[in-house]
Amino acid sequence: WFRNLKWWRNFKDFFPISLHRTVALDPNDKYIFGYHPHGIIGFGAISCFATEAHDFSQLFPGIDVYLVTLPVNFCIPFLREVYLALGL
């Protein structure tokens, strides 16, 4: 439920973040998605891969996505809870 909050669409619209699908992917295969520029705080990666703000599950049906991050990101008190709710 947390990944589908309307707040994430507002987050996506505030920053110039976009997700483009160039080809359909076979959901039976495994993939690694690269994100650049990643920087220290990956707002774009969070928006594209940790939420449904870009309708990831509709663009890539059957693909389960898991976003990984540095352990230090879990040391920030409030953000730790947000990241855990997003499944990071």
Short mmCIF file of N, CA, C and O in Angstrom, two decimals:
data_model
loop_
_atom_site.label_atom_id
_atom_site.label_comp_id
_atom_site.label_asym_id
_atom_site.label_seq_id
_atom_site.Cartn_x
_atom_site.Cartn_y
_atom_site.Cartn_z
N TRP A 1 0.82 -1.20 0.00
CA TRP A 1 0.00 0.00 0.00
C TRP A 1 0.86 1.26 0.00
O TRP A 1 0.51 2.26 -0.60
N PHE A 2 2.00 1.20 0.68
CA PHE A 2 2.86 2.39 0.80
C PHE A 2 3.45 2.78 -0.55
O PHE A 2 3.61 3.97 -0.84
N ARG A 3 3.76 1.80 -1.39
CA ARG A 3 4.32 2.09 -2.72
C ARG A 3 3.33 2.78 -3.64
O ARG A 3 3.71 3.39 -4.62
N ASN A 4 2.03 2.65 -3.35
CA ASN A 4 0.99 3.19 -4.22
C ASN A 4 0.39 4.51 -3.74
O ASN A 4 -0.59 4.97 -4.33
N LEU A 5 0.96 5.11 -2.71
CA LEU A 5 0.40 6.37 -2.21
C LEU A 5 0.47 7.47 -3.27
O LEU A 5 1.43 7.55 -4.04
N LYS A 6 -0.55 8.32 -3.30
CA LYS A 6 -0.59 9.43 -4.26
C LYS A 6 0.60 10.37 -4.06
O LYS A 6 1.07 11.01 -5.00
N TRP A 7 1.09 10.42 -2.83
CA TRP A 7 2.23 11.29 -2.52
C TRP A 7 3.41 11.00 -3.44
O TRP A 7 4.13 11.92 -3.83
N TRP A 8 3.63 9.75 -3.81
CA TRP A 8 4.77 9.40 -4.67
C TRP A 8 4.61 9.99 -6.06
O TRP A 8 5.60 10.36 -6.70
N ARG A 9 3.39 10.10 -6.57
CA ARG A 9 3.18 10.75 -7.88
C ARG A 9 3.51 12.25 -7.79
O ARG A 9 4.09 12.81 -8.72
N ASN A 10 3.16 12.88 -6.68
CA ASN A 10 3.53 14.28 -6.48
C ASN A 10 5.04 14.42 -6.37
O ASN A 10 5.63 15.37 -6.89
N PHE A 11 5.68 13.48 -5.70
CA PHE A 11 7.14 13.44 -5.58
C PHE A 11 7.77 13.37 -6.97
O PHE A 11 8.69 14.11 -7.30
N LYS A 12 7.26 12.47 -7.80
CA LYS A 12 7.77 12.29 -9.17
C LYS A 12 7.58 13.56 -9.99
O LYS A 12 8.46 13.96 -10.75
N ASP A 13 6.44 14.23 -9.85
CA ASP A 13 6.16 15.43 -10.63
C ASP A 13 6.99 16.63 -10.16
O ASP A 13 7.28 17.52 -10.95
N PHE A 14 7.37 16.64 -8.88
CA PHE A 14 8.17 17.74 -8.36
C PHE A 14 9.58 17.72 -8.94
O PHE A 14 10.12 18.75 -9.31
N PHE A 15 10.16 16.54 -9.01
CA PHE A 15 11.50 16.39 -9.58
C PHE A 15 11.36 16.00 -11.06
O PHE A 15 10.39 15.39 -11.44
N PRO A 16 12.34 16.32 -11.88
CA PRO A 16 12.27 15.91 -13.29
C PRO A 16 12.67 14.44 -13.46
O PRO A 16 13.74 14.12 -13.94
N ILE A 17 11.79 13.54 -12.99
CA ILE A 17 12.09 12.11 -13.02
C ILE A 17 11.18 11.43 -14.03
O ILE A 17 9.98 11.68 -14.05
N SER A 18 11.76 10.57 -14.86
CA SER A 18 10.94 9.82 -15.81
C SER A 18 11.48 8.40 -15.96
O SER A 18 12.65 8.14 -15.71
N LEU A 19 10.61 7.50 -16.36
CA LEU A 19 10.97 6.11 -16.60
C LEU A 19 10.48 5.76 -18.00
O LEU A 19 9.31 5.94 -18.32
N HIS A 20 11.38 5.28 -18.86
CA HIS A 20 11.04 4.96 -20.24
C HIS A 20 11.28 3.48 -20.51
O HIS A 20 12.34 2.96 -20.20
N ARG A 21 10.30 2.83 -21.09
CA ARG A 21 10.46 1.44 -21.51
C ARG A 21 10.78 1.44 -22.99
O ARG A 21 10.05 2.00 -23.80
N THR A 22 11.87 0.81 -23.38
CA THR A 22 12.26 0.76 -24.79
C THR A 22 11.88 -0.57 -25.42
O THR A 22 11.66 -0.63 -26.62
N VAL A 23 11.83 -1.64 -24.61
CA VAL A 23 11.42 -2.96 -25.11
C VAL A 23 10.62 -3.67 -24.03
O VAL A 23 10.77 -3.39 -22.85
N ALA A 24 9.78 -4.60 -24.47
CA ALA A 24 9.07 -5.44 -23.51
C ALA A 24 10.04 -6.49 -22.98
O ALA A 24 10.87 -7.01 -23.73
N LEU A 25 9.97 -6.78 -21.69
CA LEU A 25 10.88 -7.74 -21.07
C LEU A 25 10.13 -9.03 -20.73
O LEU A 25 8.99 -8.99 -20.28
N ASP A 26 10.80 -10.14 -20.93
CA ASP A 26 10.23 -11.44 -20.59
C ASP A 26 10.24 -11.61 -19.07
O ASP A 26 11.31 -11.57 -18.45
N PRO A 27 9.08 -11.76 -18.43
CA PRO A 27 9.05 -11.87 -16.97
C PRO A 27 9.69 -13.15 -16.44
O PRO A 27 9.92 -13.26 -15.24
N ASN A 28 10.03 -14.09 -17.30
CA ASN A 28 10.68 -15.32 -16.84
C ASN A 28 12.20 -15.18 -16.75
O ASN A 28 12.86 -16.05 -16.19
N ASP A 29 12.75 -14.09 -17.29
CA ASP A 29 14.18 -13.85 -17.21
C ASP A 29 14.50 -12.97 -16.02
O ASP A 29 13.62 -12.40 -15.39
N LYS A 30 15.79 -12.84 -15.72
CA LYS A 30 16.26 -11.98 -14.64
C LYS A 30 16.98 -10.78 -15.25
O LYS A 30 17.66 -10.90 -16.26
N TYR A 31 16.82 -9.61 -14.63
CA TYR A 31 17.38 -8.38 -15.16
C TYR A 31 18.03 -7.57 -14.06
O TYR A 31 17.64 -7.66 -12.90
N ILE A 32 19.00 -6.76 -14.45
CA ILE A 32 19.57 -5.75 -13.56
C ILE A 32 19.32 -4.41 -14.24
O ILE A 32 19.72 -4.19 -15.38
N PHE A 33 18.64 -3.51 -13.53
CA PHE A 33 18.38 -2.17 -14.04
C PHE A 33 19.44 -1.23 -13.50
O PHE A 33 19.69 -1.19 -12.30
N GLY A 34 20.05 -0.48 -14.40
CA GLY A 34 21.03 0.51 -13.98
C GLY A 34 20.37 1.87 -13.88
O GLY A 34 19.44 2.17 -14.62
N TYR A 35 20.86 2.69 -12.98
CA TYR A 35 20.31 4.03 -12.77
C TYR A 35 21.46 5.01 -12.70
O TYR A 35 22.40 4.82 -11.92
N HIS A 36 21.38 6.06 -13.52
CA HIS A 36 22.43 7.07 -13.53
C HIS A 36 21.83 8.42 -13.86
O HIS A 36 20.94 8.50 -14.69
N PRO A 37 22.22 9.52 -13.27
CA PRO A 37 23.22 9.62 -12.21
C PRO A 37 22.61 9.23 -10.87
O PRO A 37 21.49 9.62 -10.57
N HIS A 38 23.34 8.46 -10.11
CA HIS A 38 22.77 7.97 -8.86
C HIS A 38 22.99 8.94 -7.71
O HIS A 38 22.10 9.15 -6.92
N GLY A 39 24.16 9.53 -7.61
CA GLY A 39 24.42 10.49 -6.56
C GLY A 39 24.34 9.86 -5.17
O GLY A 39 24.35 8.65 -5.01
N ILE A 40 24.23 10.70 -4.17
CA ILE A 40 24.18 10.23 -2.79
C ILE A 40 22.76 9.83 -2.43
O ILE A 40 22.52 8.81 -1.81
N ILE A 41 21.81 10.65 -2.81
CA ILE A 41 20.40 10.37 -2.52
C ILE A 41 19.74 10.05 -3.86
O ILE A 41 19.60 10.91 -4.71
N GLY A 42 19.34 8.82 -4.04
CA GLY A 42 18.79 8.38 -5.32
C GLY A 42 17.30 8.62 -5.44
O GLY A 42 16.53 7.66 -5.49
N PHE A 43 16.87 9.89 -5.48
CA PHE A 43 15.45 10.19 -5.58
C PHE A 43 14.82 9.55 -6.82
O PHE A 43 13.71 9.05 -6.78
N GLY A 44 15.55 9.57 -7.93
CA GLY A 44 15.01 8.99 -9.15
C GLY A 44 14.85 7.48 -9.04
O GLY A 44 13.85 6.92 -9.48
N ALA A 45 15.84 6.83 -8.44
CA ALA A 45 15.76 5.38 -8.26
C ALA A 45 14.62 5.01 -7.33
O ALA A 45 13.88 4.06 -7.59
N ILE A 46 14.45 5.77 -6.27
CA ILE A 46 13.34 5.52 -5.34
C ILE A 46 12.02 5.70 -6.07
O ILE A 46 11.12 4.87 -5.98
N SER A 47 11.91 6.78 -6.81
CA SER A 47 10.67 7.08 -7.52
C SER A 47 10.34 6.01 -8.58
O SER A 47 9.20 5.58 -8.70
N CYS A 48 11.34 5.58 -9.34
CA CYS A 48 11.10 4.63 -10.44
C CYS A 48 10.97 3.19 -9.99
O CYS A 48 10.13 2.46 -10.51
N PHE A 49 11.80 2.77 -9.04
CA PHE A 49 11.89 1.35 -8.73
C PHE A 49 11.32 0.95 -7.37
O PHE A 49 11.04 -0.23 -7.15
N ALA A 50 11.15 1.89 -6.45
CA ALA A 50 10.64 1.54 -5.12
C ALA A 50 9.18 1.93 -4.94
O ALA A 50 8.58 1.57 -3.94
N THR A 51 8.62 2.68 -5.90
CA THR A 51 7.22 3.10 -5.80
C THR A 51 6.51 2.77 -7.11
O THR A 51 7.13 2.34 -8.08
N GLU A 52 5.23 3.01 -7.13
CA GLU A 52 4.45 2.84 -8.35
C GLU A 52 4.12 4.19 -8.99
O GLU A 52 3.16 4.31 -9.75
N ALA A 53 4.91 5.21 -8.69
CA ALA A 53 4.67 6.55 -9.25
C ALA A 53 4.76 6.56 -10.77
O ALA A 53 4.11 7.35 -11.43
N HIS A 54 5.57 5.67 -11.32
CA HIS A 54 5.75 5.58 -12.78
C HIS A 54 5.04 4.38 -13.38
O HIS A 54 5.28 4.04 -14.53
N ASP A 55 4.19 3.73 -12.59
CA ASP A 55 3.45 2.54 -13.04
C ASP A 55 4.38 1.44 -13.53
O ASP A 55 4.17 0.83 -14.57
N PHE A 56 5.42 1.17 -12.75
CA PHE A 56 6.41 0.16 -13.11
C PHE A 56 5.76 -1.18 -13.40
O PHE A 56 6.10 -1.84 -14.37
N SER A 57 4.82 -1.59 -12.55
CA SER A 57 4.21 -2.92 -12.73
C SER A 57 3.37 -3.00 -14.00
O SER A 57 3.13 -4.10 -14.50
N GLN A 58 2.94 -1.87 -14.53
CA GLN A 58 2.21 -1.88 -15.79
C GLN A 58 3.17 -1.82 -16.98
O GLN A 58 2.92 -2.42 -18.02
N LEU A 59 4.27 -1.09 -16.83
CA LEU A 59 5.28 -1.02 -17.89
C LEU A 59 6.02 -2.34 -18.05
O LEU A 59 6.37 -2.74 -19.16
N PHE A 60 6.28 -3.00 -16.92
CA PHE A 60 7.03 -4.25 -16.91
C PHE A 60 6.24 -5.31 -16.14
O PHE A 60 6.62 -5.70 -15.04
N PRO A 61 5.14 -5.79 -16.70
CA PRO A 61 4.32 -6.75 -15.97
C PRO A 61 5.06 -8.06 -15.68
O PRO A 61 5.80 -8.56 -16.52
N GLY A 62 4.89 -8.54 -14.45
CA GLY A 62 5.51 -9.79 -14.05
C GLY A 62 6.95 -9.65 -13.57
O GLY A 62 7.55 -10.63 -13.13
N ILE A 63 7.53 -8.45 -13.65
CA ILE A 63 8.90 -8.23 -13.19
C ILE A 63 8.85 -7.74 -11.75
O ILE A 63 8.25 -6.71 -11.45
N ASP A 64 9.48 -8.49 -10.85
CA ASP A 64 9.61 -8.06 -9.46
C ASP A 64 10.88 -7.25 -9.35
O ASP A 64 11.96 -7.71 -9.74
N VAL A 65 10.77 -6.05 -8.80
CA VAL A 65 11.94 -5.17 -8.71
C VAL A 65 12.29 -4.96 -7.24
O VAL A 65 11.41 -4.80 -6.40
N TYR A 66 13.59 -5.00 -6.96
CA TYR A 66 14.10 -4.76 -5.62
C TYR A 66 15.19 -3.70 -5.72
O TYR A 66 16.15 -3.86 -6.47
N LEU A 67 15.03 -2.64 -4.98
CA LEU A 67 16.03 -1.57 -4.97
C LEU A 67 16.97 -1.80 -3.80
O LEU A 67 16.52 -2.12 -2.70
N VAL A 68 18.25 -1.66 -4.04
CA VAL A 68 19.24 -1.82 -2.97
C VAL A 68 19.91 -0.49 -2.71
O VAL A 68 19.98 0.38 -3.60
N THR A 69 20.39 -0.31 -1.50
CA THR A 69 21.03 0.93 -1.12
C THR A 69 22.12 0.66 -0.10
O THR A 69 22.23 -0.46 0.42
N LEU A 70 22.90 1.66 0.20
CA LEU A 70 23.97 1.54 1.18
C LEU A 70 23.39 1.41 2.59
O LEU A 70 22.38 2.05 2.90
N PRO A 71 24.02 0.64 3.45
CA PRO A 71 23.53 0.50 4.83
C PRO A 71 23.45 1.83 5.58
O PRO A 71 22.60 1.99 6.46
N VAL A 72 24.30 2.78 5.23
CA VAL A 72 24.29 4.07 5.93
C VAL A 72 22.95 4.80 5.75
O VAL A 72 22.55 5.58 6.60
N ASN A 73 22.24 4.52 4.67
CA ASN A 73 20.94 5.16 4.45
C ASN A 73 19.91 4.74 5.49
O ASN A 73 18.92 5.44 5.70
N PHE A 74 20.13 3.62 6.15
CA PHE A 74 19.21 3.16 7.18
C PHE A 74 19.53 3.76 8.55
O PHE A 74 18.86 3.45 9.53
N CYS A 75 20.54 4.60 8.62
CA CYS A 75 20.90 5.26 9.89
C CYS A 75 20.15 6.57 10.08
O CYS A 75 20.18 7.14 11.17
N ILE A 76 19.50 7.06 9.07
CA ILE A 76 18.74 8.31 9.17
C ILE A 76 17.36 7.96 9.74
O ILE A 76 16.60 7.22 9.10
N PRO A 77 17.02 8.45 10.93
CA PRO A 77 15.84 7.95 11.65
C PRO A 77 14.54 7.86 10.85
O PRO A 77 14.01 6.78 10.71
N PHE A 78 13.99 8.92 10.33
CA PHE A 78 12.71 8.85 9.64
C PHE A 78 12.82 8.13 8.30
O PHE A 78 11.96 7.33 7.95
N LEU A 79 13.89 8.39 7.57
CA LEU A 79 14.06 7.77 6.26
C LEU A 79 14.21 6.25 6.37
O LEU A 79 13.80 5.52 5.47
N ARG A 80 14.77 5.79 7.48
CA ARG A 80 14.88 4.34 7.68
C ARG A 80 13.51 3.69 7.61
O ARG A 80 13.33 2.68 6.94
N GLU A 81 12.54 4.28 8.26
CA GLU A 81 11.18 3.71 8.27
C GLU A 81 10.54 3.78 6.88
O GLU A 81 9.84 2.86 6.47
N VAL A 82 10.78 4.87 6.17
CA VAL A 82 10.25 5.01 4.80
C VAL A 82 10.87 3.93 3.91
O VAL A 82 10.17 3.25 3.17
N TYR A 83 12.19 3.78 3.98
CA TYR A 83 12.87 2.78 3.14
C TYR A 83 12.39 1.37 3.46
O TYR A 83 12.20 0.56 2.56
N LEU A 84 12.21 1.07 4.74
CA LEU A 84 11.71 -0.26 5.11
C LEU A 84 10.29 -0.47 4.61
O LEU A 84 9.93 -1.57 4.15
N ALA A 85 9.44 0.56 4.66
CA ALA A 85 8.08 0.44 4.15
C ALA A 85 8.06 0.24 2.64
O ALA A 85 7.14 -0.38 2.11
N LEU A 86 9.06 0.75 1.95
CA LEU A 86 9.16 0.58 0.50
C LEU A 86 9.75 -0.77 0.11
O LEU A 86 9.80 -1.12 -1.05
N GLY A 87 10.25 -1.49 1.09
CA GLY A 87 10.80 -2.81 0.81
C GLY A 87 12.28 -2.80 0.46
O GLY A 87 12.79 -3.77 -0.09
N LEU A 88 12.98 -1.73 0.76
CA LEU A 88 14.43 -1.68 0.49
C LEU A 88 15.17 -2.54 1.47
O LEU A 88 14.78 -2.76 2.56
#
